[in-house]
Short mmCIF file of C-alpha atoms in Angstrom, two decimals:
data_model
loop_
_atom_site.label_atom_id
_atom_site.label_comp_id
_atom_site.label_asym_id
_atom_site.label_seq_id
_atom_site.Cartn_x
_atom_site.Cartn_y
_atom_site.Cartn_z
CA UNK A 1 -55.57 -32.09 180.70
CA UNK A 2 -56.87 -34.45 183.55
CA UNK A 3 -54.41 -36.38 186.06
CA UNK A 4 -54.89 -38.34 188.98
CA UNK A 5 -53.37 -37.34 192.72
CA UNK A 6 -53.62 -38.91 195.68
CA UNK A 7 -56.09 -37.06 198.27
CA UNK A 8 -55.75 -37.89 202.01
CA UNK A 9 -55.24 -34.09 203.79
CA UNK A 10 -58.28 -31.83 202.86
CA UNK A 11 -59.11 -28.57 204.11
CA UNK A 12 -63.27 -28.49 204.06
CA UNK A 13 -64.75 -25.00 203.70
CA UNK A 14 -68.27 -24.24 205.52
CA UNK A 15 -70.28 -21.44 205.27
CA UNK A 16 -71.94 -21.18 208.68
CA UNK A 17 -74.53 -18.61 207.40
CA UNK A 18 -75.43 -21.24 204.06
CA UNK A 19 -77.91 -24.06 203.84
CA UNK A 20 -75.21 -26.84 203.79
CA UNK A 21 -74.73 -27.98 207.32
CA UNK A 22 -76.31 -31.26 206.80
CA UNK A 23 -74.49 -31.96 203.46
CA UNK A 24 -71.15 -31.05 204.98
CA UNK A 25 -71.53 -34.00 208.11
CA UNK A 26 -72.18 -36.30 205.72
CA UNK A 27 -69.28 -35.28 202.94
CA UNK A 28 -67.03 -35.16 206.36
CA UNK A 29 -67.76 -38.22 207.40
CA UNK A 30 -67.54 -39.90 204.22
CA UNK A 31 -63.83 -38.24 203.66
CA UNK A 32 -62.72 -39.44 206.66
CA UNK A 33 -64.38 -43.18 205.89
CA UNK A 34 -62.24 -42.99 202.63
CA UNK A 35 -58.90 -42.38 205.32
CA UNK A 36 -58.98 -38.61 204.61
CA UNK A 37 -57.26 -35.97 207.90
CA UNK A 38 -60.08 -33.09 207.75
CA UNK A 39 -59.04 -29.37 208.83
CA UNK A 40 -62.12 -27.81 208.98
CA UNK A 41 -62.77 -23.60 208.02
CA UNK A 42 -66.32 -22.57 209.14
CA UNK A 43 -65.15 -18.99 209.43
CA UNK A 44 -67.75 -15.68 210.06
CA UNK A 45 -66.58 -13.37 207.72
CA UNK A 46 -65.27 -13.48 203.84
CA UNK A 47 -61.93 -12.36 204.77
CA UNK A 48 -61.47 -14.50 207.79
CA UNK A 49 -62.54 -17.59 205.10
CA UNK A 50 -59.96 -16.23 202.89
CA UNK A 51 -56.87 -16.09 205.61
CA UNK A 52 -57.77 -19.19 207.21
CA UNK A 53 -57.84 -21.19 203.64
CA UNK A 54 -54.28 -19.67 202.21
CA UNK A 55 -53.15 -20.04 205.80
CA UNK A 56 -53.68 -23.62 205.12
CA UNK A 57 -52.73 -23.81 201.87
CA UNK A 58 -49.00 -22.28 202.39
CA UNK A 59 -48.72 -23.47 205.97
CA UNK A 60 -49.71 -27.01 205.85
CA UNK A 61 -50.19 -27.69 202.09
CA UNK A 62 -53.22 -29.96 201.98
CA UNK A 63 -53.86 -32.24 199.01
CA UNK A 64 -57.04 -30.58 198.20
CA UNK A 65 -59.36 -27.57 199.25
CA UNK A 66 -63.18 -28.76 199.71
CA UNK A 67 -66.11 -26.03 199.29
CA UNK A 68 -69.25 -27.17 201.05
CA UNK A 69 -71.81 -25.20 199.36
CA UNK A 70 -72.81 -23.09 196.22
CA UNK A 71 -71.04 -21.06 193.84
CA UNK A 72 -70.91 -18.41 196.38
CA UNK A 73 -68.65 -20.08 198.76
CA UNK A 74 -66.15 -21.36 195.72
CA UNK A 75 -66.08 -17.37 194.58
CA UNK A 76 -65.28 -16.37 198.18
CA UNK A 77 -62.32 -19.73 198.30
CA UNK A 78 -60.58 -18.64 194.90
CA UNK A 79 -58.40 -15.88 196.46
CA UNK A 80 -56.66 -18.61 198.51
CA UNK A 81 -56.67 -21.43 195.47
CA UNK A 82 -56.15 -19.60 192.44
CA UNK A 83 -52.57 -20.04 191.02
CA UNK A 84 -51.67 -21.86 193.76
CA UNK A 85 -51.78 -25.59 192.33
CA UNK A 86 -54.03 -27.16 195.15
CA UNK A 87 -56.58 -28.90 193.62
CA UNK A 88 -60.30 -27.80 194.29
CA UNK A 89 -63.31 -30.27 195.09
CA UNK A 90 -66.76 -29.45 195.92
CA UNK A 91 -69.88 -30.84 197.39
CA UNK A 92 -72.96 -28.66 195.88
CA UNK A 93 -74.92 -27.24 198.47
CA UNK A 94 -76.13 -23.52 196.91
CA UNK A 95 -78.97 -22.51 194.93
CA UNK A 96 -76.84 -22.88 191.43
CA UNK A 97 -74.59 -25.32 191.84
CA UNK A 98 -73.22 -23.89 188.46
CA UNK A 99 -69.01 -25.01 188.45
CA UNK A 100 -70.49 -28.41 190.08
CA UNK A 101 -72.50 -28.93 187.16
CA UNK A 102 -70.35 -28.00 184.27
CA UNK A 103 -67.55 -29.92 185.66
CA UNK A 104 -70.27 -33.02 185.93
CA UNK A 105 -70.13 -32.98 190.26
CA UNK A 106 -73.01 -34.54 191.13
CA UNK A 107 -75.28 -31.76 192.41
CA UNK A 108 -77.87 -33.79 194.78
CA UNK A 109 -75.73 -36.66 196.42
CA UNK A 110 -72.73 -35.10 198.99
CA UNK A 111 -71.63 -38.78 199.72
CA UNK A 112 -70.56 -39.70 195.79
CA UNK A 113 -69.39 -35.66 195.82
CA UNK A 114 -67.30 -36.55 198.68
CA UNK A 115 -66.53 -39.95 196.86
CA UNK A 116 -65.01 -37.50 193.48
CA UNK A 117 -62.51 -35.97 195.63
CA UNK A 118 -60.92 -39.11 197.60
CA UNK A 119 -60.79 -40.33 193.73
CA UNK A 120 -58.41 -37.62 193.13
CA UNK A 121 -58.63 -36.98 189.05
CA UNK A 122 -57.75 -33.32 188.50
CA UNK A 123 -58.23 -30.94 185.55
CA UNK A 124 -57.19 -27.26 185.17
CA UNK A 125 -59.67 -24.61 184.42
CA UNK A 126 -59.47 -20.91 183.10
CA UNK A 127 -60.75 -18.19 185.52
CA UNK A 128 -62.17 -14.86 184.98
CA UNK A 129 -60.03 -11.73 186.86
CA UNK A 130 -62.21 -8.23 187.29
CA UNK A 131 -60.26 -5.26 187.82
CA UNK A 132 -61.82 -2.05 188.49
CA UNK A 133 -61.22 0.35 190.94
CA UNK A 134 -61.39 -1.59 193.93
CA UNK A 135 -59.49 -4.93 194.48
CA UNK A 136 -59.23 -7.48 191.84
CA UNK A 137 -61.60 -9.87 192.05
CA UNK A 138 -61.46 -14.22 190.48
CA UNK A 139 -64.52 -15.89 189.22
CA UNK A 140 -64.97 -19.23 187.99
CA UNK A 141 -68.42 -18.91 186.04
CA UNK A 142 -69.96 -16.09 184.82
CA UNK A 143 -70.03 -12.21 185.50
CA UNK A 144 -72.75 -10.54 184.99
CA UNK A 145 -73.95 -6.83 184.69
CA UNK A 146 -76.92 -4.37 184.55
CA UNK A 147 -80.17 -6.05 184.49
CA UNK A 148 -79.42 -9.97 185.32
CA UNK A 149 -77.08 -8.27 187.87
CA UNK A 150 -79.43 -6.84 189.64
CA UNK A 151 -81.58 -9.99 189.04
CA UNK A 152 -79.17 -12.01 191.16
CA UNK A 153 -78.62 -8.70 193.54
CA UNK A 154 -82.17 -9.06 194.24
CA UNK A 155 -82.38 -13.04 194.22
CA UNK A 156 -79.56 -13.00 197.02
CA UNK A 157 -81.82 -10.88 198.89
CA UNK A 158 -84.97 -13.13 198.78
CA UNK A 159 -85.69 -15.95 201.44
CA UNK A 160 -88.79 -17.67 199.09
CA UNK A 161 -88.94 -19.25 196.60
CA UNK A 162 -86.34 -21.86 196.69
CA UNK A 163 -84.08 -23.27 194.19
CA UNK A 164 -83.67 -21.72 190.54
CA UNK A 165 -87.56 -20.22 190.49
CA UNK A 166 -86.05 -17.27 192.75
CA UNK A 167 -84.20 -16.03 190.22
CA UNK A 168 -87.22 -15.80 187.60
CA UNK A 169 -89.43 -14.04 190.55
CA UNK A 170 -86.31 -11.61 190.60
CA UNK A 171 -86.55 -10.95 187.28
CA UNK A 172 -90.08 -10.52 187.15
CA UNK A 173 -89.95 -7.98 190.03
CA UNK A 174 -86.68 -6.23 187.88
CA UNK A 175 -88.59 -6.04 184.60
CA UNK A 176 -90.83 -3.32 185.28
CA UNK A 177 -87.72 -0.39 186.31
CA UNK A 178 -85.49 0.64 183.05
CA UNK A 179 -84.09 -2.12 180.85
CA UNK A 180 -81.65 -0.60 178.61
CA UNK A 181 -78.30 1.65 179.32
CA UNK A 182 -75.66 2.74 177.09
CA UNK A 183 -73.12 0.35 176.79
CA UNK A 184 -69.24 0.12 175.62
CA UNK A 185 -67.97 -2.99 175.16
CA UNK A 186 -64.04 -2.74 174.38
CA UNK A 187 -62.57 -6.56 173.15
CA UNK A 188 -59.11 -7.06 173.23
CA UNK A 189 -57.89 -10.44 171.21
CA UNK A 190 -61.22 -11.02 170.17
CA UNK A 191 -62.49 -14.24 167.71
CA UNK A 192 -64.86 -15.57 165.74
CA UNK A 193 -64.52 -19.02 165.65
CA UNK A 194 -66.91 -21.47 167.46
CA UNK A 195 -69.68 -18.53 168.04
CA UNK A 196 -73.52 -19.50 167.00
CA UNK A 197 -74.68 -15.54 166.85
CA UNK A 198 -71.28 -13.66 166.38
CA UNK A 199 -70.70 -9.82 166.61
CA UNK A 200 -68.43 -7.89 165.03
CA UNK A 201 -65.15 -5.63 165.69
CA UNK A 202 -63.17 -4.85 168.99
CA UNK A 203 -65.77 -2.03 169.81
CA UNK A 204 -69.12 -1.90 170.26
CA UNK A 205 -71.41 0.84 171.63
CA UNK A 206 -74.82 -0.27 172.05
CA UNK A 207 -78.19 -0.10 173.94
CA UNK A 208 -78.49 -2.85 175.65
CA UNK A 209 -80.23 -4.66 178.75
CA UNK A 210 -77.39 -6.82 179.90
CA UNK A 211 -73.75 -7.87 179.14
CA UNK A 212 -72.60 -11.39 180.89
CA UNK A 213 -69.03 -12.88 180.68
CA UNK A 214 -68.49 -16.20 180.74
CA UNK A 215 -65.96 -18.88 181.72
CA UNK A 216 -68.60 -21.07 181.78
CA UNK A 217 -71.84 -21.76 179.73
CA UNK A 218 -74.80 -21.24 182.49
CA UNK A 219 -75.31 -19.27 185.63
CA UNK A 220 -78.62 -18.62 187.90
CA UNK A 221 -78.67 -22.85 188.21
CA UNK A 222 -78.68 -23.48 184.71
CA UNK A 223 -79.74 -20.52 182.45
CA UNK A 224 -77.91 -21.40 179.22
CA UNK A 225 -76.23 -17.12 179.23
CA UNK A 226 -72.38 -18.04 177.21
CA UNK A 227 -73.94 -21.58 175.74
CA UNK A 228 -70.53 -22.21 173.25
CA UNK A 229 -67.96 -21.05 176.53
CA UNK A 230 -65.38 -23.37 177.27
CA UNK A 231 -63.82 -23.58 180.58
CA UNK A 232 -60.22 -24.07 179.39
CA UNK A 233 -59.45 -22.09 175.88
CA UNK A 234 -57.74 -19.52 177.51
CA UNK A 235 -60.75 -16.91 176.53
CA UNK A 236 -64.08 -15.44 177.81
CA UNK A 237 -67.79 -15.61 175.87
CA UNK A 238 -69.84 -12.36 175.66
CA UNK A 239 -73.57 -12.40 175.70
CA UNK A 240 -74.52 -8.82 174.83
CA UNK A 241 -78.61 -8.66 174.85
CA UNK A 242 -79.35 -5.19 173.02
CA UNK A 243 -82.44 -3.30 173.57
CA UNK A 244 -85.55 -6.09 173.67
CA UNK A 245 -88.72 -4.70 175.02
CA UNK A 246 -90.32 -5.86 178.38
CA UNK A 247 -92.64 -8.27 176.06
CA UNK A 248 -89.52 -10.08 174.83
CA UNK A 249 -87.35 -10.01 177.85
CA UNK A 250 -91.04 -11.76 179.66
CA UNK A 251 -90.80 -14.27 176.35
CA UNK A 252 -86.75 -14.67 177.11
CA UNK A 253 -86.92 -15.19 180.58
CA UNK A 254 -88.56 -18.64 180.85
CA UNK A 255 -86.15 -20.10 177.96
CA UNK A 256 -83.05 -18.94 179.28
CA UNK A 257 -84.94 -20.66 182.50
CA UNK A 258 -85.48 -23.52 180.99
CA UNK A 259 -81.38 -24.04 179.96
CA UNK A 260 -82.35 -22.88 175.84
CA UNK A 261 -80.14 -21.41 173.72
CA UNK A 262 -80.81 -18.09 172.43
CA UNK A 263 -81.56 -16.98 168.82
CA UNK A 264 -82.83 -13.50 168.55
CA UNK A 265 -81.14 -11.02 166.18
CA UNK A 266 -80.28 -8.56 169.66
CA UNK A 267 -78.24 -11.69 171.34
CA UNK A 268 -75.31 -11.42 169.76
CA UNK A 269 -72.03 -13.55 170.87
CA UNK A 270 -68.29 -12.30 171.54
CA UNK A 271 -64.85 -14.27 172.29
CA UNK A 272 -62.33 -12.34 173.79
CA UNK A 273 -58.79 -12.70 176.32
CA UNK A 274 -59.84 -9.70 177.70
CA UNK A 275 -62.80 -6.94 177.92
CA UNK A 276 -63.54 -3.27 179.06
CA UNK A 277 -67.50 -2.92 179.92
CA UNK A 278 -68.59 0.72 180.58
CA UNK A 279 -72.04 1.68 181.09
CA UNK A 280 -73.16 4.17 183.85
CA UNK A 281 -74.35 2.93 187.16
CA UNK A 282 -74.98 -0.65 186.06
CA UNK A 283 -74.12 -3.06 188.87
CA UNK A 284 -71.48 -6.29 188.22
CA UNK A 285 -72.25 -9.52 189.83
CA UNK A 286 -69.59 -12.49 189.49
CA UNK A 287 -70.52 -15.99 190.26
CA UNK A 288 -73.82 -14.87 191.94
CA UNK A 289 -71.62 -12.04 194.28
CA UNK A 290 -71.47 -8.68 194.10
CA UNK A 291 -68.59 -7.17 192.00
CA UNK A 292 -69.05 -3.47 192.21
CA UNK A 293 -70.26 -1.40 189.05
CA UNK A 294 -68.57 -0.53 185.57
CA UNK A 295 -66.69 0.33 184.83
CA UNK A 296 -64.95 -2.43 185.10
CA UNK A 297 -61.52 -5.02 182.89
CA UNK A 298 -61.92 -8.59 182.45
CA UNK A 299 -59.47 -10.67 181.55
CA UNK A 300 -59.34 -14.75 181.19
CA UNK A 301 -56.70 -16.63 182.84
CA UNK A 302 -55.61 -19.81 181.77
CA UNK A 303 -55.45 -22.56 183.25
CA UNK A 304 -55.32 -20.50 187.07
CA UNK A 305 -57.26 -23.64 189.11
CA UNK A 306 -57.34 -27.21 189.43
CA UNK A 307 -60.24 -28.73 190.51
CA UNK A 308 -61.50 -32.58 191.39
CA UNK A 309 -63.33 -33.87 188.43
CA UNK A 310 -65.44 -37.39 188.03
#
């Protein structure tokens, strides 16, 4: 469901260590072109990010919450946003740009990003919820866990190359250690419908190399993971790969790359309101950020944030 709302109070968020400095002076001063007030949060730490944005948000109620930057920044902002009603704009400014470019944000041009959000059309979105045994944690595309986890663990670490190509140089650097780990994968309110490679049953124990959970279909900047998710059906998509060998995870890499959907007889698809993944020692990542390691509950939740749409 999409609506329109007027947007003239915006709280923009900054992330003073990111790469969006330049694209957040021009999104400001577009906003305020357009008549918008700007509060701006350029805070040092996560948590400080996260208090100064719901400080806003129940103090001063702005019309909408602005992320300059990747899907990073929007991970670290959904604490104060989620199931709070305030719609949620963004100008792309990360290495993925993933929510920006299933919701159809333009990805390379801050002033028509900036544009989007005085526009004001809304639409509410499902998020992902991880509980484990640390705090619960939102995420708005895709979690992800043993080896593309610690593909992205590793990309986050890298200063070169740029863009999307980091993540395949992670991968190729990842693919030589252990691929496969013992998984259990518990569904709960699992279906069928709409799946191109469907498994089976609300258990599955498996060897396998990786396990991502999607609210949305791509993650690493456009690697096709959950390719039939849908951000607002009130349930998550499953990816399991089971146990390829390092010559087909080398032939799988560049097509998942590339934005190609997967058909191989060990990708196998799942749709479920909520999942269990246990598998010793592998590491979670959720939209691109570090999420602990299994085991670990995921559960969807409908229709938890608004966000600016074109």
């Amino acid at each position: 469901m999409t609506d329109y709302s007027p947007v003239r109070r915006i709280t923009v968020v900054t992330n003073p260590h990111g790469r969006g400095g330049d694209a957040a002076s021009v999104a400001i001063a577009r906003l305020r072109a357009g008549g918008a007030e700007i509060t701006e949060v350029c805070a040092p730490s996560v948590a400080e990010t996260v208090r100064q944005v719901r400080d806003s948000v129940t103090e001063a109620t702005p019309d909408a919450v602005v992320c300059v930057g990747g899907d990073g920044l929007i991970n670290v902002t959904l604490p104060a946003v989620a199931e709070t009603g305030v719609p949620l704009g963004m100008v792309p400014a990360g290495t993925g740009n993933d929510l920006a470019r299933e919701l159809g944000v333009p990805t390379d041009d801050p002033i028509a990003a900036a544009a989007l959000v005085l526009r004001g059309r809304t639409k509410t979105i499902d998020l992902g919820r991880i509980e484990s045994s640390g705090p619960p944690m939102w995420f708005a595309t895709v979690t992800g866990t043993g080896f593309d986890a610690r593909v992205t663990l590793r990309a986050n670490s890298m200063r070169w190359p740029k863009g999307r190509l980091r993540y395949t140089v992670a991968a190729l650097a990842e693919i030589s250690g252990r691929l496969t780990v013992p998984y259990r994968v518990e569904l709960v309110g699992a279906v069928t419908e709409g799946l191109t490679n469907p498994g089976a049953g609300s258990l599955l124990e498996t060897e396998a190399v990786m396990v991502a959970v999607g609210n949305t279909r791509t993650y690493g900047g456009g690697m096709l993971i959950c390719p039939d998710a849908v951000m607002d059906d009130g349930l998550l998509d499953l990816t399991v790969v089971g146990a390829l060998s390092r010559v087909e995870m080398l032939r799988l890499l560049p097509a998942l790359s590339a934005g190609k959907r997967q058909d191989h007889p060990e990708v196998r698809q799942f749709r479920a309101a909520a999942v269990t993944l246990s598998a010793v020692g592998a590491p979670a990542t959720a939209d691109g950020e570090p999420a602990g390691t299994l085991p670990i509950t995921i559960r969807a939740v409908p229709a938890a944030l608004t966000v600016l749409v074109p």
